[in-house]
mmCIF file of C-alpha atoms and ligand atoms in Angstrom:
data_model
loop_
_atom_site.group_PDB
_atom_site.id
_atom_site.type_symbol
_atom_site.label_atom_id
_atom_site.label_comp_id
_atom_site.label_asym_id
_atom_site.label_seq_id
_atom_site.Cartn_x
_atom_site.Cartn_y
_atom_site.Cartn_z
ATOM 1 C CA MET A 457 0.000 0.000 0.000
ATOM 2 C CA ALA A 458 2.733 2.462 0.966
ATOM 3 C CA THR A 459 4.521 1.624 -2.273
ATOM 4 C CA ASP A 460 1.423 2.433 -4.300
ATOM 5 C CA THR A 461 1.016 5.760 -2.526
ATOM 6 C CA VAL A 462 4.516 6.896 -3.305
ATOM 7 C CA GLU A 463 4.155 5.886 -6.929
ATOM 8 C CA GLN A 464 0.835 7.645 -7.247
ATOM 9 C CA ASN A 465 2.447 10.856 -6.102
ATOM 10 C CA SER A 466 5.301 10.448 -8.543
ATOM 11 C CA GLU A 467 5.910 12.940 -11.302
ATOM 12 C CA LYS A 468 4.698 10.839 -14.194
ATOM 13 C CA GLN A 469 1.120 11.146 -12.941
ATOM 14 C CA THR A 470 1.205 14.892 -12.449
ATOM 15 C CA PRO A 471 -0.064 15.965 -15.916
ATOM 16 C CA ALA A 472 -3.237 13.885 -15.500
ATOM 17 C CA LYS A 473 -4.034 15.981 -12.408
ATOM 18 C CA GLN A 474 -4.200 19.194 -14.433
ATOM 19 C CA PRO A 475 -7.466 19.265 -16.389
ATOM 20 C CA PRO A 476 -7.720 21.456 -19.482
ATOM 21 C CA ALA A 477 -8.533 25.061 -18.532
ATOM 22 C CA LYS A 478 -11.630 24.878 -20.720
ATOM 23 C CA GLN A 479 -13.353 22.392 -18.428
ATOM 24 C CA GLY A 480 -16.317 23.746 -16.502
ATOM 25 C CA MET A 481 -16.096 24.863 -12.894
ATOM 26 C CA SER A 482 -18.007 21.912 -11.482
ATOM 27 C CA THR A 483 -16.025 19.318 -13.462
ATOM 28 C CA LYS A 484 -12.859 20.902 -12.089
ATOM 29 C CA SER A 485 -14.121 21.188 -8.542
ATOM 30 C CA VAL A 486 -15.130 17.516 -8.512
ATOM 31 C CA HIS A 487 -12.094 16.027 -10.291
ATOM 32 C CA ALA A 488 -9.149 18.421 -10.618
ATOM 33 C CA GLY A 489 -6.089 17.808 -8.498
ATOM 34 C CA GLU A 490 -7.027 14.291 -7.433
ATOM 35 C CA ASP A 491 -5.368 11.058 -8.425
ATOM 36 C CA ARG A 492 -7.664 8.972 -10.592
ATOM 37 C CA GLN A 493 -6.778 5.765 -8.792
ATOM 38 C CA LYS A 494 -6.327 6.179 -5.049
ATOM 39 C CA PRO A 495 -4.914 4.061 -2.234
ATOM 40 C CA GLY A 496 -7.315 1.291 -1.335
ATOM 41 C CA ASP A 497 -9.153 2.003 -4.606
ATOM 42 C CA ALA A 498 -11.177 4.553 -2.650
ATOM 43 C CA ILE A 499 -13.140 7.152 -4.620
ATOM 44 C CA ALA A 500 -12.689 9.857 -1.955
ATOM 45 C CA ASP A 501 -9.205 10.932 -0.915
ATOM 46 C CA PRO A 502 -8.152 9.082 2.240
ATOM 47 C CA ILE A 503 -7.048 11.326 5.125
ATOM 48 C CA PHE A 504 -3.303 10.943 5.541
ATOM 49 C CA CYS A 505 -2.775 11.396 9.280
ATOM 50 C CA SER A 506 0.963 11.587 9.227
ATOM 51 C CA SER A 507 3.301 14.210 10.622
ATOM 52 C CA THR A 508 6.267 12.780 8.744
ATOM 53 C CA PHE A 509 6.814 10.614 5.681
ATOM 54 C CA THR A 510 9.142 7.646 5.467
ATOM 55 C CA PHE A 511 11.921 6.812 3.021
ATOM 56 C CA ARG A 512 12.758 3.224 2.204
ATOM 57 C CA THR A 513 16.519 3.793 1.939
ATOM 58 C CA THR A 514 19.149 6.493 2.177
ATOM 59 C CA ASP A 515 19.268 6.578 -1.618
ATOM 60 C CA ASP A 516 15.570 7.494 -1.616
ATOM 61 C CA VAL A 517 16.370 10.425 0.687
ATOM 62 C CA ILE A 518 19.143 11.556 -1.617
ATOM 63 C CA ASP A 519 16.884 11.242 -4.684
ATOM 64 C CA TYR A 520 14.352 13.428 -2.926
ATOM 65 C CA CYS A 521 16.955 16.017 -1.862
ATOM 66 C CA GLU A 522 18.233 16.242 -5.410
ATOM 67 C CA GLY A 523 14.737 16.780 -6.784
ATOM 68 C CA ARG A 524 14.459 13.448 -8.584
ATOM 69 C CA SER A 525 11.326 12.380 -6.723
ATOM 70 C CA ASP A 526 8.164 14.305 -5.986
ATOM 71 C CA ARG A 527 6.840 13.227 -2.602
ATOM 72 C CA GLU A 528 6.229 14.399 0.922
ATOM 73 C CA GLU A 529 8.949 14.878 3.530
ATOM 74 C CA TYR A 530 7.565 16.440 6.716
ATOM 75 C CA GLY A 531 4.084 17.730 7.568
ATOM 76 C CA ARG A 532 5.060 21.399 7.845
ATOM 77 C CA TYR A 533 6.128 21.372 4.183
ATOM 78 C CA GLY A 534 2.936 19.710 2.960
ATOM 79 C CA ASN A 535 0.868 16.544 3.037
ATOM 80 C CA PRO A 536 -1.024 14.600 0.346
ATOM 81 C CA ASN A 537 -4.419 16.037 1.329
ATOM 82 C CA GLU A 538 -3.076 19.566 1.123
ATOM 83 C CA ARG A 539 -1.414 18.923 -2.255
ATOM 84 C CA SER A 540 -4.587 17.648 -3.789
ATOM 85 C CA VAL A 541 -6.568 20.676 -2.543
ATOM 86 C CA GLU A 542 -3.828 23.001 -3.819
ATOM 87 C CA ARG A 543 -4.006 21.489 -7.292
ATOM 88 C CA LYS A 544 -7.795 21.762 -7.285
ATOM 89 C CA LEU A 545 -7.754 25.415 -6.179
ATOM 90 C CA ALA A 546 -5.081 26.291 -8.781
ATOM 91 C CA ALA A 547 -7.331 24.727 -11.454
ATOM 92 C CA LEU A 548 -10.398 26.695 -10.285
ATOM 93 C CA ASP A 549 -8.530 30.002 -10.613
ATOM 94 C CA CYS A 550 -6.767 28.894 -13.842
ATOM 95 C CA GLY A 551 -3.429 29.436 -12.084
ATOM 96 C CA GLU A 552 -0.187 27.508 -12.233
ATOM 97 C CA ALA A 553 0.225 26.966 -8.495
ATOM 98 C CA ALA A 554 -1.649 27.419 -5.247
ATOM 99 C CA ILE A 555 -0.495 27.554 -1.641
ATOM 100 C CA VAL A 556 -2.963 26.735 1.107
ATOM 101 C CA TYR A 557 -2.674 28.228 4.604
ATOM 102 C CA GLY A 558 -4.329 27.695 7.967
ATOM 103 C CA SER A 559 -6.529 30.786 7.407
ATOM 104 C CA GLY A 560 -7.088 33.647 4.981
ATOM 105 C CA MET A 561 -5.104 35.975 7.251
ATOM 106 C CA ALA A 562 -2.180 33.533 7.318
ATOM 107 C CA ALA A 563 -2.246 33.639 3.497
ATOM 108 C CA ILE A 564 -2.114 37.455 3.430
ATOM 109 C CA VAL A 565 0.610 37.630 6.068
ATOM 110 C CA GLY A 566 2.527 34.807 4.380
ATOM 111 C CA LEU A 567 2.473 36.419 0.951
ATOM 112 C CA LEU A 568 3.385 39.947 2.092
ATOM 113 C CA MET A 569 6.117 38.755 4.470
ATOM 114 C CA ALA A 570 7.645 36.650 1.693
ATOM 115 C CA LYS A 571 7.533 39.401 -0.919
ATOM 116 C CA LEU A 572 8.440 42.597 0.954
ATOM 117 C CA ASN A 573 11.675 43.917 2.421
ATOM 118 C CA ALA A 574 12.428 46.851 4.724
ATOM 119 C CA GLY A 575 12.115 50.077 2.742
ATOM 120 C CA ASP A 576 9.548 48.626 0.323
ATOM 121 C CA GLU A 577 6.122 50.180 -0.044
ATOM 122 C CA ILE A 578 2.668 48.868 -0.864
ATOM 123 C CA VAL A 579 -0.409 50.796 -1.931
ATOM 124 C CA PHE A 580 -3.862 49.492 -1.087
ATOM 125 C CA PHE A 581 -7.458 50.555 -1.561
ATOM 126 C CA ASP A 582 -8.889 51.585 1.807
ATOM 127 C CA GLN A 583 -12.103 49.530 1.856
ATOM 128 C CA CYS A 584 -10.672 46.282 3.116
ATOM 129 C CA TYR A 585 -10.864 43.511 5.666
ATOM 130 C CA HIS A 586 -10.004 45.261 8.949
ATOM 131 C CA ARG A 587 -7.381 42.694 9.974
ATOM 132 C CA SER A 588 -5.584 43.075 6.625
ATOM 133 C CA ARG A 589 -5.478 46.825 7.217
ATOM 134 C CA GLU A 590 -4.259 46.279 10.771
ATOM 135 C CA PHE A 591 -1.518 43.894 9.634
ATOM 136 C CA CYS A 592 -0.274 46.382 7.035
ATOM 137 C CA SER A 593 -0.439 49.579 9.056
ATOM 138 C CA LYS A 594 0.582 48.166 12.444
ATOM 139 C CA HIS A 595 2.822 45.177 11.780
ATOM 140 C CA LEU A 596 4.433 45.603 8.370
ATOM 141 C CA ALA A 597 5.387 49.067 9.606
ATOM 142 C CA ARG A 598 7.477 47.473 12.385
ATOM 143 C CA PHE A 599 9.580 45.818 9.686
ATOM 144 C CA GLY A 600 10.119 49.075 7.812
ATOM 145 C CA VAL A 601 7.516 48.491 5.111
ATOM 146 C CA VAL A 602 5.526 51.617 4.250
ATOM 147 C CA THR A 603 1.840 51.140 3.462
ATOM 148 C CA ARG A 604 -0.168 53.793 1.653
ATOM 149 C CA GLN A 605 -3.981 53.704 1.688
ATOM 150 C CA VAL A 606 -5.884 55.428 -1.086
ATOM 151 C CA PRO A 607 -9.647 55.760 -1.579
ATOM 152 C CA THR A 608 -11.144 52.618 -3.127
ATOM 153 C CA GLY A 609 -11.617 52.941 -6.877
ATOM 154 C CA ASP A 610 -9.512 56.111 -7.141
ATOM 155 C CA TYR A 611 -6.990 54.869 -9.727
ATOM 156 C CA ASP A 612 -5.365 58.304 -10.056
ATOM 157 C CA ALA A 613 -4.708 58.405 -6.311
ATOM 158 C CA MET A 614 -3.265 54.903 -6.510
ATOM 159 C CA GLU A 615 -0.956 55.924 -9.351
ATOM 160 C CA ALA A 616 0.101 59.070 -7.482
ATOM 161 C CA ALA A 617 1.043 56.949 -4.454
ATOM 162 C CA ILE A 618 3.398 54.726 -6.495
ATOM 163 C CA ASN A 619 7.119 55.514 -6.316
ATOM 164 C CA GLU A 620 10.368 53.644 -6.960
ATOM 165 C CA ASN A 621 10.010 51.712 -3.693
ATOM 166 C CA THR A 622 6.502 50.433 -4.428
ATOM 167 C CA ARG A 623 6.396 46.650 -4.718
ATOM 168 C CA MET A 624 2.718 45.728 -4.598
ATOM 169 C CA LEU A 625 -0.750 47.099 -5.314
ATOM 170 C CA VAL A 626 -3.408 45.458 -3.160
ATOM 171 C CA SER A 627 -7.185 45.431 -3.337
ATOM 172 C CA GLU A 628 -10.234 43.387 -2.572
ATOM 173 C CA SER A 629 -12.993 42.949 -5.130
ATOM 174 C CA PRO A 630 -15.759 43.237 -4.207
ATOM 175 C CA THR A 631 -14.946 45.005 -0.953
ATOM 176 C CA ASN A 632 -16.556 44.310 2.382
ATOM 177 C CA PRO A 633 -19.134 45.512 3.440
ATOM 178 C CA HIS A 634 -19.768 48.063 0.640
ATOM 179 C CA LEU A 635 -19.307 45.562 -2.213
ATOM 180 C CA THR A 636 -17.317 48.008 -4.337
ATOM 181 C CA CYS A 637 -15.968 46.253 -7.439
ATOM 182 C CA ILE A 638 -12.549 47.087 -8.826
ATOM 183 C CA ASP A 639 -11.897 47.753 -12.505
ATOM 184 C CA LEU A 640 -9.308 45.005 -12.854
ATOM 185 C CA GLU A 641 -8.142 46.255 -16.261
ATOM 186 C CA GLN A 642 -7.211 49.656 -14.821
ATOM 187 C CA PHE A 643 -5.733 48.100 -11.689
ATOM 188 C CA VAL A 644 -3.545 45.696 -13.691
ATOM 189 C CA ALA A 645 -2.567 48.439 -16.153
ATOM 190 C CA LEU A 646 -1.250 50.532 -13.243
ATOM 191 C CA GLY A 647 0.843 47.617 -12.005
ATOM 192 C CA LYS A 648 2.240 46.860 -15.448
ATOM 193 C CA ALA A 649 3.012 50.522 -16.237
ATOM 194 C CA HIS A 650 5.053 50.862 -13.040
ATOM 195 C CA GLU A 651 6.380 47.275 -12.893
ATOM 196 C CA VAL A 652 4.668 46.647 -9.577
ATOM 197 C CA GLU A 653 3.015 43.316 -8.715
ATOM 198 C CA THR A 654 -0.732 43.180 -8.059
ATOM 199 C CA LEU A 655 -2.759 41.256 -5.486
ATOM 200 C CA ILE A 656 -6.521 40.808 -5.439
ATOM 201 C CA ASP A 657 -8.316 39.379 -2.407
ATOM 202 C CA ALA A 658 -11.272 37.838 -4.250
ATOM 203 C CA THR A 659 -12.801 36.112 -1.216
ATOM 204 C CA LEU A 660 -16.230 37.693 -1.751
ATOM 205 C CA ALA A 661 -16.285 36.944 -5.482
ATOM 206 C CA THR A 662 -14.742 33.444 -5.536
ATOM 207 C CA PRO A 663 -13.300 31.835 -8.689
ATOM 208 C CA TYR A 664 -16.875 31.174 -9.831
ATOM 209 C CA ASN A 665 -17.723 34.873 -10.126
ATOM 210 C CA ILE A 666 -14.360 36.362 -11.083
ATOM 211 C CA GLN A 667 -11.045 35.191 -12.560
ATOM 212 C CA PRO A 668 -8.471 37.862 -11.633
ATOM 213 C CA LEU A 669 -5.507 35.962 -13.123
ATOM 214 C CA GLU A 670 -7.196 36.116 -16.538
ATOM 215 C CA PHE A 671 -7.033 39.920 -16.214
ATOM 216 C CA GLY A 672 -3.298 39.732 -15.547
ATOM 217 C CA VAL A 673 -3.367 40.079 -11.757
ATOM 218 C CA ASP A 674 -0.229 38.448 -10.271
ATOM 219 C CA TYR A 675 -1.718 36.927 -7.116
ATOM 220 C CA VAL A 676 -5.281 36.049 -6.218
ATOM 221 C CA LEU A 677 -6.084 35.337 -2.606
ATOM 222 C CA HIS A 678 -9.130 33.780 -0.943
ATOM 223 C CA SER A 679 -10.181 33.123 2.588
ATOM 224 C CA ALA A 680 -11.245 29.517 1.942
ATOM 225 C CA THR A 681 -13.091 29.770 5.258
ATOM 226 C CA LYS A 682 -15.853 31.460 3.276
ATOM 227 C CA TYR A 683 -17.355 30.179 -0.027
ATOM 228 C CA LEU A 684 -14.616 27.697 -0.949
ATOM 229 C CA GLY A 685 -15.063 25.633 2.209
ATOM 230 C CA GLY A 686 -18.654 26.784 2.185
ATOM 231 C CA HIS A 687 -20.003 24.977 5.239
ATOM 232 C CA ASN A 688 -18.963 27.238 8.143
ATOM 233 C CA ASP A 689 -16.914 24.339 9.521
ATOM 234 C CA LEU A 690 -13.278 25.173 8.745
ATOM 235 C CA LEU A 691 -10.669 27.921 8.445
ATOM 236 C CA ALA A 692 -8.231 28.038 5.523
ATOM 237 C CA GLY A 693 -6.705 30.472 3.058
ATOM 238 C CA VAL A 694 -5.140 30.204 -0.392
ATOM 239 C CA ILE A 695 -2.922 32.175 -2.754
ATOM 240 C CA VAL A 696 -2.887 31.338 -6.473
ATOM 241 C CA GLY A 697 -0.305 32.592 -8.975
ATOM 242 C CA SER A 698 2.674 31.552 -11.058
ATOM 243 C CA ALA A 699 4.792 28.705 -9.695
ATOM 244 C CA GLU A 700 7.959 30.793 -9.933
ATOM 245 C CA ALA A 701 6.569 33.805 -8.099
ATOM 246 C CA LEU A 702 5.116 31.581 -5.389
ATOM 247 C CA ASP A 703 8.299 29.621 -4.770
ATOM 248 C CA PRO A 704 9.681 31.912 -2.017
ATOM 249 C CA VAL A 705 6.173 32.179 -0.569
ATOM 250 C CA ARG A 706 5.946 28.400 -0.207
ATOM 251 C CA ASN A 707 9.382 28.371 1.367
ATOM 252 C CA LEU A 708 8.309 30.907 4.023
ATOM 253 C CA ARG A 709 5.087 29.007 4.716
ATOM 254 C CA GLY A 710 7.192 25.964 5.557
ATOM 255 C CA ILE A 711 9.058 28.120 8.076
ATOM 256 C CA MET A 712 6.020 29.964 9.480
ATOM 257 C CA GLY A 713 4.196 26.677 9.893
ATOM 258 C CA ALA A 714 0.798 28.200 9.069
ATOM 259 C CA VAL A 715 -0.314 24.838 7.692
ATOM 260 C CA ASN A 716 -3.497 22.783 7.728
ATOM 261 C CA SER A 717 -4.193 19.419 9.251
ATOM 262 C CA PRO A 718 -5.010 16.620 6.794
ATOM 263 C CA HIS A 719 -8.509 16.482 8.331
ATOM 264 C CA ASN A 720 -9.074 20.147 7.535
ATOM 265 C CA MET A 721 -7.928 19.644 3.959
ATOM 266 C CA TYR A 722 -10.276 16.700 3.585
ATOM 267 C CA LEU A 723 -13.159 18.941 4.706
ATOM 268 C CA LEU A 724 -12.126 21.652 2.243
ATOM 269 C CA GLU A 725 -11.863 19.160 -0.609
ATOM 270 C CA ARG A 726 -15.273 17.752 0.238
ATOM 271 C CA GLY A 727 -16.785 21.238 0.465
ATOM 272 C CA LEU A 728 -15.333 22.139 -2.942
ATOM 273 C CA LYS A 729 -17.134 19.263 -4.680
ATOM 274 C CA THR A 730 -20.387 21.269 -4.639
ATOM 275 C CA PHE A 731 -18.747 24.661 -5.173
ATOM 276 C CA GLU A 732 -20.495 25.627 -8.414
ATOM 277 C CA LEU A 733 -23.919 24.437 -7.229
ATOM 278 C CA ARG A 734 -23.585 26.421 -4.020
ATOM 279 C CA MET A 735 -22.374 29.557 -5.819
ATOM 280 C CA GLN A 736 -25.333 29.472 -8.190
ATOM 281 C CA ARG A 737 -27.718 29.463 -5.212
ATOM 282 C CA HIS A 738 -25.691 32.095 -3.285
ATOM 283 C CA ASN A 739 -25.776 34.352 -6.366
ATOM 284 C CA ALA A 740 -29.503 33.798 -6.907
ATOM 285 C CA ASN A 741 -30.321 34.411 -3.242
ATOM 286 C CA GLY A 742 -28.088 37.510 -3.090
ATOM 287 C CA GLN A 743 -29.745 39.048 -6.148
ATOM 288 C CA ALA A 744 -33.308 38.211 -5.048
ATOM 289 C CA ILE A 745 -32.797 39.486 -1.514
ATOM 290 C CA ALA A 746 -31.079 42.665 -2.685
ATOM 291 C CA GLU A 747 -34.033 43.368 -4.999
ATOM 292 C CA PHE A 748 -36.540 42.593 -2.243
ATOM 293 C CA LEU A 749 -34.756 44.904 0.202
ATOM 294 C CA GLU A 750 -34.459 47.711 -2.339
ATOM 295 C CA SER A 751 -38.237 47.703 -2.783
ATOM 296 C CA HIS A 752 -38.974 47.573 0.965
ATOM 297 C CA PRO A 753 -40.244 50.826 2.554
ATOM 298 C CA ARG A 754 -38.148 50.425 5.746
ATOM 299 C CA VAL A 755 -34.886 50.054 3.842
ATOM 300 C CA GLU A 756 -32.887 53.205 3.186
ATOM 301 C CA ARG A 757 -30.170 51.863 0.898
ATOM 302 C CA VAL A 758 -28.928 48.515 -0.425
ATOM 303 C CA TYR A 759 -25.322 47.790 -1.413
ATOM 304 C CA TYR A 760 -25.233 44.908 -3.931
ATOM 305 C CA PRO A 761 -23.211 44.947 -7.173
ATOM 306 C CA GLY A 762 -26.039 43.220 -9.054
ATOM 307 C CA LEU A 763 -28.339 46.238 -8.505
ATOM 308 C CA LYS A 764 -28.332 49.068 -11.052
ATOM 309 C CA SER A 765 -28.219 51.491 -8.110
ATOM 310 C CA HIS A 766 -24.788 50.218 -6.988
ATOM 311 C CA PRO A 767 -21.982 52.696 -7.844
ATOM 312 C CA THR A 768 -19.860 49.938 -9.440
ATOM 313 C CA HIS A 769 -22.685 47.972 -11.099
ATOM 314 C CA GLU A 770 -21.191 48.666 -14.545
ATOM 315 C CA ILE A 771 -17.753 47.303 -13.565
ATOM 316 C CA ALA A 772 -19.395 44.329 -11.866
ATOM 317 C CA THR A 773 -21.358 43.316 -14.961
ATOM 318 C CA GLN A 774 -18.220 43.584 -17.099
ATOM 319 C CA THR A 775 -15.960 41.564 -14.817
ATOM 320 C CA MET A 776 -18.192 39.136 -12.904
ATOM 321 C CA ARG A 777 -20.394 36.170 -13.691
ATOM 322 C CA GLY A 778 -22.590 36.666 -10.618
ATOM 323 C CA PHE A 779 -22.502 38.956 -7.610
ATOM 324 C CA GLY A 780 -22.342 36.638 -4.617
ATOM 325 C CA GLY A 781 -24.403 36.172 -1.495
ATOM 326 C CA LEU A 782 -23.366 39.181 0.560
ATOM 327 C CA VAL A 783 -25.913 42.009 0.822
ATOM 328 C CA THR A 784 -25.437 45.138 2.928
ATOM 329 C CA PHE A 785 -28.308 47.495 3.686
ATOM 330 C CA THR A 786 -29.290 50.388 5.926
ATOM 331 C CA ILE A 787 -32.591 50.949 7.731
ATOM 332 C CA LYS A 788 -34.522 54.204 7.286
ATOM 333 C CA ASP A 789 -34.544 56.536 10.323
ATOM 334 C CA ALA A 790 -33.182 53.823 12.609
ATOM 335 C CA ASP A 791 -30.635 54.142 15.404
ATOM 336 C CA MET A 792 -28.274 51.424 16.591
ATOM 337 C CA ARG A 793 -30.913 49.747 18.803
ATOM 338 C CA GLN A 794 -33.766 49.837 16.282
ATOM 339 C CA THR A 795 -31.428 48.278 13.738
ATOM 340 C CA ALA A 796 -30.391 45.600 16.260
ATOM 341 C CA ASN A 797 -34.077 44.765 16.804
ATOM 342 C CA ILE A 798 -34.380 43.787 13.135
ATOM 343 C CA VAL A 799 -31.267 41.606 13.333
ATOM 344 C CA ASP A 800 -32.626 39.945 16.483
ATOM 345 C CA ALA A 801 -36.039 39.347 14.885
ATOM 346 C CA ALA A 802 -34.625 37.292 11.982
ATOM 347 C CA ARG A 803 -35.350 33.593 12.518
ATOM 348 C CA ILE A 804 -33.425 31.864 9.716
ATOM 349 C CA PRO A 805 -30.077 33.704 9.493
ATOM 350 C CA ARG A 806 -27.859 33.199 12.532
ATOM 351 C CA ILE A 807 -26.046 36.111 14.186
ATOM 352 C CA ALA A 808 -22.343 35.560 13.567
ATOM 353 C CA PRO A 809 -19.341 37.048 11.807
ATOM 354 C CA SER A 810 -18.105 35.397 8.573
ATOM 355 C CA LEU A 811 -19.880 34.726 5.285
ATOM 356 C CA GLY A 812 -20.069 32.309 2.406
ATOM 357 C CA GLY A 813 -21.418 29.220 4.168
ATOM 358 C CA VAL A 814 -24.576 27.245 3.488
ATOM 359 C CA GLU A 815 -26.192 28.790 6.581
ATOM 360 C CA SER A 816 -27.293 32.409 6.163
ATOM 361 C CA LEU A 817 -25.667 34.785 8.640
ATOM 362 C CA ILE A 818 -26.694 38.274 9.683
ATOM 363 C CA GLU A 819 -24.832 40.952 11.601
ATOM 364 C CA GLN A 820 -24.687 44.635 12.376
ATOM 365 C CA PRO A 821 -21.132 45.728 11.463
ATOM 366 C CA LEU A 822 -21.194 48.367 14.244
ATOM 367 C CA VAL A 823 -21.421 45.714 16.977
ATOM 368 C CA MET A 824 -19.699 42.819 15.209
ATOM 369 C CA SER A 825 -16.372 43.874 13.721
ATOM 370 C CA TYR A 826 -16.220 47.593 14.500
ATOM 371 C CA TYR A 827 -17.449 47.777 18.120
ATOM 372 C CA LYS A 828 -14.101 48.903 19.506
ATOM 373 C CA CYS A 829 -13.644 51.659 16.903
ATOM 374 C CA THR A 830 -14.374 55.291 17.729
ATOM 375 C CA PRO A 831 -17.420 56.830 15.973
ATOM 376 C CA GLU A 832 -14.949 58.869 13.880
ATOM 377 C CA GLN A 833 -13.102 55.733 12.761
ATOM 378 C CA ARG A 834 -16.386 54.033 11.904
ATOM 379 C CA ALA A 835 -17.464 57.052 9.895
ATOM 380 C CA SER A 836 -14.170 56.988 8.002
ATOM 381 C CA TYR A 837 -14.713 53.296 7.148
ATOM 382 C CA GLY A 838 -18.304 54.028 6.088
ATOM 383 C CA ILE A 839 -19.826 51.873 8.844
ATOM 384 C CA ALA A 840 -23.214 53.362 9.750
ATOM 385 C CA ASP A 841 -25.138 52.652 12.980
ATOM 386 C CA ASN A 842 -28.164 51.542 10.920
ATOM 387 C CA MET A 843 -26.225 49.117 8.708
ATOM 388 C CA ILE A 844 -26.926 45.373 8.460
ATOM 389 C CA ARG A 845 -24.878 42.826 6.545
ATOM 390 C CA MET A 846 -26.431 39.563 5.485
ATOM 391 C CA SER A 847 -24.578 36.601 4.029
ATOM 392 C CA CYS A 848 -27.217 34.719 2.067
ATOM 393 C CA GLY A 849 -26.771 30.974 2.442
ATOM 394 C CA ILE A 850 -28.303 28.313 0.233
ATOM 395 C CA GLU A 851 -31.712 28.147 1.923
ATOM 396 C CA ASN A 852 -34.760 28.549 -0.311
ATOM 397 C CA THR A 853 -35.105 32.112 -1.553
ATOM 398 C CA GLU A 854 -38.781 32.523 -0.642
ATOM 399 C CA ASP A 855 -38.127 31.420 2.958
ATOM 400 C CA LEU A 856 -35.311 33.943 3.391
ATOM 401 C CA ILE A 857 -37.443 36.737 1.906
ATOM 402 C CA ALA A 858 -40.458 35.869 4.068
ATOM 403 C CA ASP A 859 -38.237 35.838 7.144
ATOM 404 C CA LEU A 860 -36.633 39.203 6.347
ATOM 405 C CA ASP A 861 -40.071 40.637 5.654
ATOM 406 C CA GLN A 862 -41.269 39.688 9.149
ATOM 407 C CA ALA A 863 -37.990 40.839 10.746
ATOM 408 C CA LEU A 864 -38.344 44.275 9.100
ATOM 409 C CA GLN A 865 -41.575 44.771 11.064
ATOM 410 C CA ALA A 866 -39.611 44.689 14.347
HETATM 411 C C1 PLP B 1067 -12.572 36.542 6.151
HETATM 412 C C2 PLP B 1067 -11.722 37.335 5.235
HETATM 413 C C3 PLP B 1067 -10.335 37.347 5.364
HETATM 414 C C4 PLP B 1067 -9.624 36.583 6.459
HETATM 415 O O1 PLP B 1067 -9.790 35.210 6.312
HETATM 416 P P1 PLP B 1067 -9.715 34.192 7.571
HETATM 417 O O2 PLP B 1067 -9.890 32.862 6.922
HETATM 418 O O3 PLP B 1067 -10.819 34.573 8.498
HETATM 419 O O4 PLP B 1067 -8.383 34.381 8.186
HETATM 420 C C5 PLP B 1067 -9.596 38.080 4.461
HETATM 421 N N1 PLP B 1067 -10.203 38.791 3.474
HETATM 422 C C6 PLP B 1067 -11.531 38.818 3.328
HETATM 423 C C7 PLP B 1067 -12.130 39.626 2.234
HETATM 424 C C8 PLP B 1067 -12.339 38.101 4.201
HETATM 425 O O5 PLP B 1067 -13.674 38.136 4.058
#
């Protein structure tokens, strides 16, 4: 059995693991990255609970060290479950290589720490995941990396912030919680014109709705905790890009140790099998709920890229296949408490941070992620007291709408 396993991981089988890019998303998410014939003739990948991997002889060790065999060595550098998920995720984003981390934040930290040196600068759009902002402004700064924030979607301001020390342009698309979509053509053109690498955190879009590498973005990042895992039962992160550019990043991950257990990778692989089916329902629910909310008399404003009223609707329709399950809205003439009453009255969505799982979640950004901010900080991030963010799961659309309708009477 052990012999078979080693041979199945050997190089001669690698090409079969890379499906043609023209295959559909669901075909890739079911089959890509996996060996066709598995140990024990199992159809699902077995979970390889092993912290280290054995060599038959000293010559086998030497072959491995000299790059003549492709296999595992020690759990911090990778395991078979992680490899198969990495190949699958690379295929979904049409990238050459993927590196999986223990969380989305570990992926961001891992990439930036591997790519930046003291004296380097990065420029990022200011609507972003608050922990990414905190890592850049608080922690990268300690290592002498300068971070410059510019208003989201202001490409002139981004260009003006670039100088000879700039190494990376960073943005999310869509952003959270305002769902601003980035014009990837302009963003990539800025990077190319100034020879600066580009990174898109596409967690909210997923590879189903957007393909940043096709636009020429250098690195695409996802918190796999969200739609990729999709079941609110795991944390993981991934970076996809060219194998060469990711080589030093993989090396640092092996040192940082921000790796996943084989069990976690099994869960992610299993979650990915239904990725396209889930995304279709998330997209449909997001659109239907955004339209319902926009027509509701108690709702002041809805942020959803699939609505004509959204400031970046045009960009969204040009770059995305669907607009995801996240919907942000504000309540007319409501204070913090009146808004909380609506959140508390919802019976299907659960109150929790995070997004992208099969269970719908609802939260008031003021109390969830931004509670410790001053009112001035919240205002600068565009977080209003009467704002609600809903992550539409895969429940039936009419049930979610009926539930929101009753909650809005609170
Ligand atoms: C959740 C999230 C992250 C962080 O991912 P974790 O898996 O929670 O570490 C980063 N970026 C975006 C856009 C996110 O939504």
